[in-house]
XYZ file of C-alpha atoms in Angstrom:
626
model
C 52.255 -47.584 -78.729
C 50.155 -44.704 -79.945
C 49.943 -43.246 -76.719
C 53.725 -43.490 -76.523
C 54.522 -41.467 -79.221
C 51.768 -38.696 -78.658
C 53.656 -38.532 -75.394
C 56.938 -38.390 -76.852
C 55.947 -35.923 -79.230
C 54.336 -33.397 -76.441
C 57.484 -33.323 -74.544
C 59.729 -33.558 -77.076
C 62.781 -32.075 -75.272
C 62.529 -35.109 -72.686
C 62.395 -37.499 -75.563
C 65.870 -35.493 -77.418
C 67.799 -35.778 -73.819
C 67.046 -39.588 -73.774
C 68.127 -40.102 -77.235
C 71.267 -37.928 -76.165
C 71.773 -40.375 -73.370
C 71.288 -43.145 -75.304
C 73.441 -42.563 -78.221
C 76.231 -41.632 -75.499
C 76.082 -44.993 -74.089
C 76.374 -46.504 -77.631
C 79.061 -44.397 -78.258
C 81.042 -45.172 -75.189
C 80.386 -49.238 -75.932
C 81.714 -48.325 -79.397
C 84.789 -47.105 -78.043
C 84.872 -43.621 -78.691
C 84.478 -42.677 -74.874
C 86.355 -38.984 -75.476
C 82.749 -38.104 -78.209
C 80.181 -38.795 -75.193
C 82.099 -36.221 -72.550
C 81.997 -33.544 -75.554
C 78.309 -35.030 -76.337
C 76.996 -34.720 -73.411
C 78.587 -31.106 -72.277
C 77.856 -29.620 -75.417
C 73.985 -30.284 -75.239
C 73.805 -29.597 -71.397
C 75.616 -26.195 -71.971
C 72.883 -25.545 -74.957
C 70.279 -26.438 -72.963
C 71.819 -24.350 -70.026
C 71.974 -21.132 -72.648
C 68.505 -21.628 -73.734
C 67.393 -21.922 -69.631
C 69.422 -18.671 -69.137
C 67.683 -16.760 -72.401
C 64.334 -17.010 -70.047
C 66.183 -16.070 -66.614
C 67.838 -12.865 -68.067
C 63.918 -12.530 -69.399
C 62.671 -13.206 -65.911
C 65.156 -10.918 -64.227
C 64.627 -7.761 -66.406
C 60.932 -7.940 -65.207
C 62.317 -7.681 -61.734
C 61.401 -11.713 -61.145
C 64.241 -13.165 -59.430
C 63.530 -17.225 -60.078
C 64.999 -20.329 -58.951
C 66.161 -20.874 -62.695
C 69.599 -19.327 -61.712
C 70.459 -22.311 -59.821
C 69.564 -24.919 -62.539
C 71.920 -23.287 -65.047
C 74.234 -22.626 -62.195
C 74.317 -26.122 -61.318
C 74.299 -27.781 -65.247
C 77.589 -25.243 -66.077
C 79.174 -26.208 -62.518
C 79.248 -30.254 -63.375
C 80.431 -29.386 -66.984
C 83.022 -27.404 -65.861
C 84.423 -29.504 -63.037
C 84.026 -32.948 -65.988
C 81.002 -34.014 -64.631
C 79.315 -34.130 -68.185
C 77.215 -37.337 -67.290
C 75.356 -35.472 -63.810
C 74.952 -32.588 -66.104
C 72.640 -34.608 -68.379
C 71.225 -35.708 -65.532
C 70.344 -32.352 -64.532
C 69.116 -31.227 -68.354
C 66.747 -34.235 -67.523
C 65.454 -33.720 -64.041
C 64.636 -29.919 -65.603
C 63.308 -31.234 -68.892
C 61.373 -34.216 -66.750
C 60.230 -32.285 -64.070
C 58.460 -29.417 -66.274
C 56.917 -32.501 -68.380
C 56.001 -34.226 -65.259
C 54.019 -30.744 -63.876
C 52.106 -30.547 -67.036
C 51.284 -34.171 -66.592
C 50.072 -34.171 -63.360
C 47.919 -30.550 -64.852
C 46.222 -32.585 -67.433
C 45.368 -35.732 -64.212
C 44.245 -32.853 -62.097
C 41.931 -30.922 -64.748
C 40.448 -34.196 -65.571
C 36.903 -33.228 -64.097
C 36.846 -29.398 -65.706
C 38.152 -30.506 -69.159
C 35.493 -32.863 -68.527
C 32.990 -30.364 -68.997
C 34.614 -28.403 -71.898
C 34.449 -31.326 -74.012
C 31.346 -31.954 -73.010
C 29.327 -29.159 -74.714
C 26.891 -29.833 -77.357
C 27.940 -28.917 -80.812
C 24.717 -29.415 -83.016
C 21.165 -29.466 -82.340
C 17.954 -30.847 -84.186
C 15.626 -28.168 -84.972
C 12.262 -28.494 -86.512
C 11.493 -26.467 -89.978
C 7.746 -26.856 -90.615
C 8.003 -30.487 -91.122
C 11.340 -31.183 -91.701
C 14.061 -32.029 -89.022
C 17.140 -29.929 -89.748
C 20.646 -30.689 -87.824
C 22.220 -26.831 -87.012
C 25.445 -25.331 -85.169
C 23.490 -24.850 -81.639
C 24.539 -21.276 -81.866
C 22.199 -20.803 -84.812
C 19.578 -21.699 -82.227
C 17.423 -18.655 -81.086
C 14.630 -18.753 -78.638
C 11.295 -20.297 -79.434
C 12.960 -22.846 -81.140
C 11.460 -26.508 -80.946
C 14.271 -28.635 -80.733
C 14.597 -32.925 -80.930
C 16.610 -34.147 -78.706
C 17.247 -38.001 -79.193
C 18.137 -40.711 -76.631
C 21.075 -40.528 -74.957
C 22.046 -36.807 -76.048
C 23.021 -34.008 -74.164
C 20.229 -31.111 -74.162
C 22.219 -28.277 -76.949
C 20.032 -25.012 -74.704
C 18.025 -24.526 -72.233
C 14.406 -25.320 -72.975
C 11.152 -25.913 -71.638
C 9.553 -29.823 -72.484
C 6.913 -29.997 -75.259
C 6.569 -33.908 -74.573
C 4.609 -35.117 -71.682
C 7.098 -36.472 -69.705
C 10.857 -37.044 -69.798
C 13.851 -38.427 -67.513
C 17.409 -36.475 -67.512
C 20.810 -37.013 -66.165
C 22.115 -33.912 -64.806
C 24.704 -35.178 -63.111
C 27.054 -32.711 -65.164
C 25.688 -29.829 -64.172
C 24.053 -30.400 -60.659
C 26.236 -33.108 -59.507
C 22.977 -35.450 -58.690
C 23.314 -38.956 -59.565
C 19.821 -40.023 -59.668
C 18.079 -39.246 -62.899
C 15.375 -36.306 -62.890
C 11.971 -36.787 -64.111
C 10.308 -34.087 -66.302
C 6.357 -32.995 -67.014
C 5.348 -30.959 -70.145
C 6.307 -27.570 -69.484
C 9.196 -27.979 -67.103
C 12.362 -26.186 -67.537
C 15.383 -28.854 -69.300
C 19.009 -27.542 -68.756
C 21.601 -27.377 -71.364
C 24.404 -30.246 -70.540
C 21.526 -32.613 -69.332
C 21.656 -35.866 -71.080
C 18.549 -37.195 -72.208
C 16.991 -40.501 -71.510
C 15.958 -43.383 -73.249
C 13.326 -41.579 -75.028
C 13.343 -39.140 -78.149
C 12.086 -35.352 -76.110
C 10.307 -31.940 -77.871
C 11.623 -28.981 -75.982
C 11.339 -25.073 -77.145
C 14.334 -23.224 -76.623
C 14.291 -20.396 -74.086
C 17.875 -19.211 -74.169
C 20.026 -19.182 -76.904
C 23.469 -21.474 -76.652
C 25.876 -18.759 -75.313
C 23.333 -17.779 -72.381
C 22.603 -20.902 -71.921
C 23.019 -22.611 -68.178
C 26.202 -25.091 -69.221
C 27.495 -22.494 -71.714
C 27.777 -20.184 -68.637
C 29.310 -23.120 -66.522
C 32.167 -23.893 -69.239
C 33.034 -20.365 -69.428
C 33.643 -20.091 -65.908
C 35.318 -23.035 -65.889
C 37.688 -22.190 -69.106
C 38.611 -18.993 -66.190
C 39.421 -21.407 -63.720
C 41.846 -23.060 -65.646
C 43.348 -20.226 -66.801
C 43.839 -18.736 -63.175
C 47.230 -18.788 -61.174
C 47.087 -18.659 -57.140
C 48.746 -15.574 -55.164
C 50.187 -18.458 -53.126
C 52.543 -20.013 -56.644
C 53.980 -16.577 -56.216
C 54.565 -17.260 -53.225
C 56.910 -20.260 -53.626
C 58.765 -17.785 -56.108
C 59.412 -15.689 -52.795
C 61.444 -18.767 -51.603
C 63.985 -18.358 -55.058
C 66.241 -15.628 -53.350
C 66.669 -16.845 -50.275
C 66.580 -20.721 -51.600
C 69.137 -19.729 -53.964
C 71.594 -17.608 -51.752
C 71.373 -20.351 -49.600
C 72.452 -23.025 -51.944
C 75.160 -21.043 -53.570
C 76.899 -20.023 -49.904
C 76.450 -23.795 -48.827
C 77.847 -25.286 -52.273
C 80.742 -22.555 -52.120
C 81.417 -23.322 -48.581
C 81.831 -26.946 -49.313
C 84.030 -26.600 -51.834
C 86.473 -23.892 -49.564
C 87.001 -26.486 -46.969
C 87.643 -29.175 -49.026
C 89.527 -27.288 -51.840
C 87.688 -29.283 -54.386
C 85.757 -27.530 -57.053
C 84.079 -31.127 -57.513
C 82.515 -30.527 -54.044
C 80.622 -27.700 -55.429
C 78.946 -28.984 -58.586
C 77.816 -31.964 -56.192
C 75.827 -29.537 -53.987
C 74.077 -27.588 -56.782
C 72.692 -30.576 -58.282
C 70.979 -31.470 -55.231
C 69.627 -27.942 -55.156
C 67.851 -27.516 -58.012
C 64.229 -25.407 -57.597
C 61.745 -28.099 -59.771
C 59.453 -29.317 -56.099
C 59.373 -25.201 -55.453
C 58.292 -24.788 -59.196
C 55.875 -27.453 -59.423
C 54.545 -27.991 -55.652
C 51.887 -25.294 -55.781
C 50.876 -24.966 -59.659
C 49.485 -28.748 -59.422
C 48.101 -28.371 -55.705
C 45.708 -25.569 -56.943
C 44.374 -26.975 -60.231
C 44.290 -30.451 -58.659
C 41.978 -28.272 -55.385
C 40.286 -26.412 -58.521
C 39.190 -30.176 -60.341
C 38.207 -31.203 -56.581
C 35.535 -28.223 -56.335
C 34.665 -28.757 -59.940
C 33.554 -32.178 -58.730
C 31.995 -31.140 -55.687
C 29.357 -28.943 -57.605
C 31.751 -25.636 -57.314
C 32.800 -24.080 -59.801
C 36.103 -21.547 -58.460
C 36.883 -18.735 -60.663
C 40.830 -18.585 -59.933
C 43.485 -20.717 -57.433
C 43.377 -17.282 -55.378
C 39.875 -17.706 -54.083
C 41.053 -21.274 -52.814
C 43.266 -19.375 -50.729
C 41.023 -16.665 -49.503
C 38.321 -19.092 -48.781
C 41.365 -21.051 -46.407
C 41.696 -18.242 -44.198
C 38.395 -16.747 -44.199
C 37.158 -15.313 -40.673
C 33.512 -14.398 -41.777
C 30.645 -15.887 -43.427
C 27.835 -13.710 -44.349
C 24.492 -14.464 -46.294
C 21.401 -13.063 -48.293
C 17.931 -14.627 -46.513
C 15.815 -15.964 -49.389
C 17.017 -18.701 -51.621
C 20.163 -18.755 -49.404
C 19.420 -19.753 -45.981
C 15.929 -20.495 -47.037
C 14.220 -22.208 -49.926
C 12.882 -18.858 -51.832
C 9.615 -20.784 -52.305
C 6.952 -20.815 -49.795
C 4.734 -23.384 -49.283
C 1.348 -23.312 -47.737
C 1.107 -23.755 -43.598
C -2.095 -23.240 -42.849
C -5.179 -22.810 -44.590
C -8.335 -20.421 -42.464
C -11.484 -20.656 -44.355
C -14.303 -18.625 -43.104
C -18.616 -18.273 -43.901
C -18.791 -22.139 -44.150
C -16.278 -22.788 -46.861
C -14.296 -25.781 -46.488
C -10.152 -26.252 -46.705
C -10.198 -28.524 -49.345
C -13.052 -26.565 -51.197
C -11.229 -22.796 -50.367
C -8.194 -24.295 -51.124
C -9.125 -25.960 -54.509
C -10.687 -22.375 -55.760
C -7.328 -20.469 -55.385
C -5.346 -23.085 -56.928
C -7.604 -22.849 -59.964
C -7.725 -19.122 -60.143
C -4.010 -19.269 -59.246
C -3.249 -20.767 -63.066
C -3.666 -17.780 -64.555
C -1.295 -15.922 -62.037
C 2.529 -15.071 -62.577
C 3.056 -14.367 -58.753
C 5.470 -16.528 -56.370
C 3.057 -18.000 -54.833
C 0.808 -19.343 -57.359
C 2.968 -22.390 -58.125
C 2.852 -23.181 -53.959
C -0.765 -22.985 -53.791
C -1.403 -25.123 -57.622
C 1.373 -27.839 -55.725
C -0.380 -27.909 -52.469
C -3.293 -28.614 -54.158
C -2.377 -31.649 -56.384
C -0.391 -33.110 -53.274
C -3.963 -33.188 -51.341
C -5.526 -34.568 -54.712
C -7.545 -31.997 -55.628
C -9.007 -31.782 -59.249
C -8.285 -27.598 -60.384
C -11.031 -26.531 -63.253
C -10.016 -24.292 -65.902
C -11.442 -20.748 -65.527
C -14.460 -19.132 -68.172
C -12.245 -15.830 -67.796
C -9.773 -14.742 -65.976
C -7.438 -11.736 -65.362
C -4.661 -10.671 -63.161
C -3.918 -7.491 -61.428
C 0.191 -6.789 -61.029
C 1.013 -6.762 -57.512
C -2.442 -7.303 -56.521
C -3.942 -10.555 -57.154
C -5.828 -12.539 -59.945
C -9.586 -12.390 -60.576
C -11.234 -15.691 -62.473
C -14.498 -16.755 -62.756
C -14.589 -20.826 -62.323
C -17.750 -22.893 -62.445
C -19.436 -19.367 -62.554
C -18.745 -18.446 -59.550
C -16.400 -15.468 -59.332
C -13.166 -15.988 -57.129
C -10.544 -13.233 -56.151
C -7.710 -13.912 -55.015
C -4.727 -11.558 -53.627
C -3.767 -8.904 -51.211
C -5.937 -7.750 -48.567
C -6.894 -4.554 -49.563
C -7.980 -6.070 -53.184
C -9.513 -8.635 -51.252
C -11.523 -5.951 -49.409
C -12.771 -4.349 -52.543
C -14.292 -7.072 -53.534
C -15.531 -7.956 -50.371
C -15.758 -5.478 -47.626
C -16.701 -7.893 -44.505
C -13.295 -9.067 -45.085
C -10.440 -9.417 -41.831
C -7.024 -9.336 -41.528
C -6.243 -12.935 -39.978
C -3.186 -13.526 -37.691
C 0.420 -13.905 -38.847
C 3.939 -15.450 -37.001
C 7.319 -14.160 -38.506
C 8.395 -15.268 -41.769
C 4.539 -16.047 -42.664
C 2.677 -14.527 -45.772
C -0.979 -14.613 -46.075
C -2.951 -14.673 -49.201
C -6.916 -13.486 -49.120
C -9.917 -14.954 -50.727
C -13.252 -13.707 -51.431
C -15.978 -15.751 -53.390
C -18.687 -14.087 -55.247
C -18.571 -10.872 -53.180
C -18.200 -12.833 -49.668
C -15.125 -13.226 -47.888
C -14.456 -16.841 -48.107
C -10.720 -16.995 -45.921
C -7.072 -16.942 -46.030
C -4.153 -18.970 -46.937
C -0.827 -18.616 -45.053
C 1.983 -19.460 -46.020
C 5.953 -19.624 -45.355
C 9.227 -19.391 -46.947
C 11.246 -22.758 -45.705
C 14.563 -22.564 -44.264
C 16.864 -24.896 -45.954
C 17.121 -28.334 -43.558
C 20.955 -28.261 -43.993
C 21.150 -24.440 -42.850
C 22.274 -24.747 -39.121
C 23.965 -27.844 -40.104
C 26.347 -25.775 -42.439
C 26.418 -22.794 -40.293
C 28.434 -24.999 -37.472
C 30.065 -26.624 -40.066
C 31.776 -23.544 -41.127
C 32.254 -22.438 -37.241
C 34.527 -25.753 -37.071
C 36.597 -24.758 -40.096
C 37.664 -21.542 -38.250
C 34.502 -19.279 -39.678
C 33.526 -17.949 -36.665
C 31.564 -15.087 -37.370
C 28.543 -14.885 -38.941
C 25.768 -12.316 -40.564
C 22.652 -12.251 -42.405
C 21.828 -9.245 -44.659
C 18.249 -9.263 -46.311
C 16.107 -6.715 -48.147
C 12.986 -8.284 -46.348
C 11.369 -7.314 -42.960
C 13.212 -7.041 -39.479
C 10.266 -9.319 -38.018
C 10.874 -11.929 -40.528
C 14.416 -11.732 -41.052
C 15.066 -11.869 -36.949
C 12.785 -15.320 -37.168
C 14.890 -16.827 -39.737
C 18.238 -15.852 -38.017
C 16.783 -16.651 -34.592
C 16.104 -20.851 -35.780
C 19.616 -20.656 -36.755
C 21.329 -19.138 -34.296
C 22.891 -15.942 -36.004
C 22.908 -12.790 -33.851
C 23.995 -10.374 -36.363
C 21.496 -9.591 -38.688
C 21.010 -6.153 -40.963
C 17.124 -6.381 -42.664
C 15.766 -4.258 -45.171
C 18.955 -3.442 -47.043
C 19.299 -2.229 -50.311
C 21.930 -3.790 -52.539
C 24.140 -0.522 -51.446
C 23.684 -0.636 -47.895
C 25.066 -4.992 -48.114
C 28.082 -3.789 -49.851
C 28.592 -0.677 -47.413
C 28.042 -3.505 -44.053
C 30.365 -6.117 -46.336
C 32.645 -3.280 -46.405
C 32.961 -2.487 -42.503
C 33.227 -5.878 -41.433
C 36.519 -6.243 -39.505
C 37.434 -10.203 -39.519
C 38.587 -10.969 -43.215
C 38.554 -12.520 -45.697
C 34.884 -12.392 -45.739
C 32.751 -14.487 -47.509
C 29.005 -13.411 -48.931
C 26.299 -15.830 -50.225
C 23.908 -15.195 -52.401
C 21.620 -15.643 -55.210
C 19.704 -12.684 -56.653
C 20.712 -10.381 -59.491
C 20.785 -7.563 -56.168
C 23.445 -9.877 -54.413
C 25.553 -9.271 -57.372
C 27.147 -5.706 -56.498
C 28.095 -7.274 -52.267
C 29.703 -11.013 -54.112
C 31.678 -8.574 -56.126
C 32.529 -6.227 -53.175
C 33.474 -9.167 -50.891
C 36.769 -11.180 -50.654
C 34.843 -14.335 -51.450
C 31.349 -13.849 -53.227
C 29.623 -17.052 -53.989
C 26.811 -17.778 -56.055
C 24.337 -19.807 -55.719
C 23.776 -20.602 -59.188
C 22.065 -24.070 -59.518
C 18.581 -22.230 -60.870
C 20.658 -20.667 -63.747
C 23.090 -18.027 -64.936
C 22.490 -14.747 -62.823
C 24.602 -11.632 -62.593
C 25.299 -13.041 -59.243
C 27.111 -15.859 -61.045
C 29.259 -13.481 -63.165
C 30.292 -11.166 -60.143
C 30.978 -14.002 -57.644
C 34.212 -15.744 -57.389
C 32.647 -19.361 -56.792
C 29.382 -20.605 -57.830
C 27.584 -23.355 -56.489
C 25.635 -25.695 -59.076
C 23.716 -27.693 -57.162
C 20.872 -26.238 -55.011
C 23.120 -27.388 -52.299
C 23.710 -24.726 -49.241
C 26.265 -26.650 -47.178
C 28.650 -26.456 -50.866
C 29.505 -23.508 -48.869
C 31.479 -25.151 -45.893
C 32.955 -27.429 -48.538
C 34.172 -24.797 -50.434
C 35.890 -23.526 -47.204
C 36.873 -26.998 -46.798
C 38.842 -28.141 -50.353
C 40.606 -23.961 -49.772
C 42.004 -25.159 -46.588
C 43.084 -28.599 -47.848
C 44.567 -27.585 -50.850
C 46.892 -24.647 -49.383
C 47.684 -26.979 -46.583
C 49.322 -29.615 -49.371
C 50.794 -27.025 -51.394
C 52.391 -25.559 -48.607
C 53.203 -29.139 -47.757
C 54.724 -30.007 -50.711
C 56.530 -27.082 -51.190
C 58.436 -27.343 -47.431
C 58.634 -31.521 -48.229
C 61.042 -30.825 -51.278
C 62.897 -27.962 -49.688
C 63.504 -29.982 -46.415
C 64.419 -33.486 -48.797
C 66.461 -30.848 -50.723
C 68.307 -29.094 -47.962
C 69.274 -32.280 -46.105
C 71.049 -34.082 -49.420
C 73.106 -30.614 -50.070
C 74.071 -31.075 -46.450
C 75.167 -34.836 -46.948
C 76.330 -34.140 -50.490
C 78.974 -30.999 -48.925
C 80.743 -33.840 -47.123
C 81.406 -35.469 -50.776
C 79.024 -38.629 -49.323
C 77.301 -38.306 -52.840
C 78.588 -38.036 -55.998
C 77.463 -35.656 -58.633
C 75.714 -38.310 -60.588
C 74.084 -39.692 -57.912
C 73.082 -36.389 -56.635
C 71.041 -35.918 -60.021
C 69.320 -39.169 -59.986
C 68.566 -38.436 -56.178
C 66.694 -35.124 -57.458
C 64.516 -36.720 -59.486
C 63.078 -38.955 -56.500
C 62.773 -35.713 -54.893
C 60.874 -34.129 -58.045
C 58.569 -37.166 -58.077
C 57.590 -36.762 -54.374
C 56.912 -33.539 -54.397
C 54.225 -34.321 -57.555
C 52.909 -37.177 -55.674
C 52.188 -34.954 -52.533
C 50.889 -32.001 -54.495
C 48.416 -34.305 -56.430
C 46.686 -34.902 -52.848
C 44.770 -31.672 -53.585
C 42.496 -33.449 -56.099
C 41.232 -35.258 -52.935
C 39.674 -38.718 -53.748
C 40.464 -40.232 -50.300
C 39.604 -36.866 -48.591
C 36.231 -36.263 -50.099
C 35.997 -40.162 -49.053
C 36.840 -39.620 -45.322
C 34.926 -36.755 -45.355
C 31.566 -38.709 -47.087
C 32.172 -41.298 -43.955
C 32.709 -39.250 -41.151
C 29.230 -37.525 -42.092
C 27.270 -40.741 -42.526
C 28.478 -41.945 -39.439
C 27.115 -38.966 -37.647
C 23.892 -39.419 -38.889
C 22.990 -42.349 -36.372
C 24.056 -39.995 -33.274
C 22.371 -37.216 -34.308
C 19.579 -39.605 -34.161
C 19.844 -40.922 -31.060
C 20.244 -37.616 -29.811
């Protein structure tokens, strides 16, 4: 009953033209039939002025809408004595606008979802005591509680030993992720079963799920180029109606004729049809681990011609692992490889954390170093079990030990050099992945109508023709600078164009492109502010399905739209030949009204992302067996 009257309340004007109705029909069992015609007419004509206030609006702004046809139609049936079909019409226009925001609220389900979501307070330590705070008094370097079952208030970095969190919310994965001391904990994550220590690294507003929220509080906010587009269809929709409704009534020299062909022509599936499609293609994104800024890039991501994307962290992991390990003067792999790892703890470079994980994967037991100290760019020096161990480029190799050789590299391989107390003890290569889904995503898009594709990449023309080479992408532009990207983004002839990337120097190209998407599962990047979509899981193929939900969604609101213009068209037709009543006619419009909803709400896509989920793991045995 509660929910009843919160409804009622909302749309309030619905719930005053049913008590209109209502009294009218008590009225006319009463016996004071003559009251309900001046009832009725009297409210539809107020309603009708109040309609017309916000046309004359609409018109001075040079916006010709459909609304001249509703107040058209409601003065037409109370002119001609139709006063009951004219409340009929108040209601289909009072209805159908409560019925659009309706089916809003259904389809923003998953992005108000995350708005509501975001942590309020936090527990923060204070010497001993445990104080609860606002979480934007949090500042970095904060050590926060965070108690069973609560969602992580800022991004922090585990104090505890170990931990388990859901980030479903923010990544989109299902199965819970386990923690060690010293890993990073995302804002939004809810915590497990246990009470967790983390130190705050980011304050609340910069945040990861901060950052998500406020892109998502854009998205909502956002209306499509293509809902201006079904205001395109008011003149001519309207002209239309008008000469069909006046020709009616000029061959059959009954005004009557003419009311009964407006009501049947009112605009509500042309003024709800694409509003819900987009936010309902918006919430399916949202739940597909993409984040779209506005309805627009849904349609530019439906017709877009070319795909183009950044090399590392994009096609490929942007963390290389070890491939191959060389040792050299009678040093073993495990023994070689268990000295870098442990001089490799005191390093900051990218490919300390590969060498420290290849290690503990092979078992190996890493000793703490009696000193150690790092060169920038160069490499790391440490003495361990006192035996002196540099590790690094070649040429800092090589000062240390000058027998040293340069060892063999393929394309896309790094090597790092070792030397051991003076003697050259080796080197370890290693090799930025490419993502397993890559190729997989790449003819994925090809099937959507992406035809073209491009890699640009600040790294080497050796290694970035490798990379493109395994996938199959002939155009390829290495060694850019974040200038030259946008300059190639900028001559590329097929549009729209879509550009992936990741890196704070992808941020200038996703802002230059028609599309720019972010990948932005490993947090909130000035690519994720300039792009238009951002991924949140470390998910490459998103990218396809991004394409995918664009071209579903303006397919349905197109749809919908030409569904309730067709349904409309052919009632006015039957309706000119007096076949339906006035009345009739109204009630008929609001079956139309409802349709068009119902067909617009496909865009949130439960049974497509279904299909979709089965024709994929049904492919999975071919591929296989091929």
């Amino acid at each position: 009953m509660a929910r009843i009257l919160k409804l009622a309340r909302r749309y309030w004007v619905v719930t005053l033209t049913l008590a209109i109705g209502i009294l009218g029909i008590v009225l006319a069992l009463s016996g004071a039939g003559a009251a309900v015609q001046w009832l009725f007419s009297a409210y539809a004509l107020a309603i009708a002025a109040w309609q017309a206030v916000g046309m004359v609006r609409d018109i001075l702004r040079g916006h010709w809408g459909l609304d001249i046809l509703a107040v058209t139609a409601i003065v037409a049936t109370v002119l001609v004595g139709e006063y009951v079909a004219a409340l009929l019409v108040v209601l289909m226009l009072t209805g159908g606008a409560a019925l659009e925001d309706y089916a809003n609220r259904r389809a923003k389900r998953e992005l108000d979802a995350l708005l509501t979501r975001s942590p309020q307070l936090a527990h923060r330590f204070e010497g001993a005591e445990l104080v609860e705070v606002p979480v934007d008094r949090v500042v970095v370097g904060d050590v926060l509680l965070v108690r069973p079952s609560e969602i992580v208030p800022v991004d922090g970095e585990l104090r505890s030993p170990e931990a388990s969190f859901d980030e479903s919310s923010i990544t989109g994965e299902s199965v819970p992720v386990e923690k060690q001391a010293g890993d990073t904990v995302l804002s939004g994550a809810v915590n497990g079963q246990t009470a967790v220590e983390i130190v705050a690294v980011a304050t609340a507003a910069d945040s990861q799920y901060q950052q998500i929220v406020a892109l998502v509080a854009g998205a909502a906010e956002s209306k499509a180029p293509v809902v201006r587009l079904a205001d395109r269809y008011a003149v001519p929709f309207t002209l239309f109606s008008l000469a069909l409704a006046g020709v009616a009534w000029w061959l059959s020299g009954d005004p009557v004729r003419f009311a009964e062909v407006l009501v049947l022509a009112t605009p509500c599936p042309l003024l709800i049809a694409a509003p819900v499609a987009f936010i309902g293609g918006m919430s399916r994104a949202a739940r597909n681990g993409v984040i779209v800024k506005s309805g627009g890039v849904l349609e530019s991501l439906s017709a877009a011609k070319t795909a183009v994307f950044d090399k590392t962290g994009t096609l490929t992991r942007g963390e290389p692992t070890l491939v191959a390990i060389r040792p050299e003067n009678g040093f073993g792999d495990d023994e070689l490889l268990g000295l870098v790892a442990s001089a490799e703890q005191y390093s900051s470079h990218v490919l300390a954390a590969s060498m420290i994980e290849a290690a503990r994967a092979r078992g190996l037991v890493l000793d703490e170093a009696d000193a150690a100290s790092e060169e920038a760019t160069n490499g790391v020096v440490a003495t361990i079990g006192g035996r002196e161990v540099v590790v690094g480029k070649f040429a800092f190799v090589r000062s240390h030990a000058a027998e040293a050789e340069r060892t063999a590299i393929a394309p896309g391989e790094l090597a790092v050099y070792v030397a051991v107390d003076g003697r050259y003890a080796g080197a370890l290569l290693a090799s930025d992945r490419l993502r397993e889904n890559a190729r997989a995503t790449l003819e994925r898009l090809d099937a959507l109508g992406v035809h073209d594709t491009m890699m640009l990449t600040g790294d080497a023309q050796a290694t970035a023709d490798h990379i493109a080479a395994e996938l199959g992408i002939t155009r390829v532009r290495a060694e850019c600078l974040p200038a030259d990207k946008v300059r190639e983004v900028a001559a590329i002839a097929a549009r729209p164009v879509i550009m992936v990337g990741d890196g704070v120097n992808d941020a200038p190209v996703l802002a230059a492109a028609d599309v720019g998407i972010a990948m932005g599962a490993k947090g909130a990047t000035a690519a994720s502010e300039s792009a238009s979509a951002v991924i949140l899981v470390d998910d490459i193929s998103r990218t396809a399905k991004a394409v995918e939900i664009g071209r579903d969604t303006v397919r349905i609101a197109l749809q919908s739209i030409w569904i309730g213009i067709v349904v409309s068209v052919g009632l006015m037709f039957v309706a000119a030949f007096g076949v339906i009543p006035a009345t009739v006619g109204a009630l008929l419009q609001e079956v139309v009204d409802l349709v068009t909803i119902l067909a617009a709400l496909r865009a949130i896509g439960g049974r497509l992302d279904a299909a979709s989920a089965t024709s994929a793991a049904a492919s999975v045995p071919a591929q296989q067996q091929a």
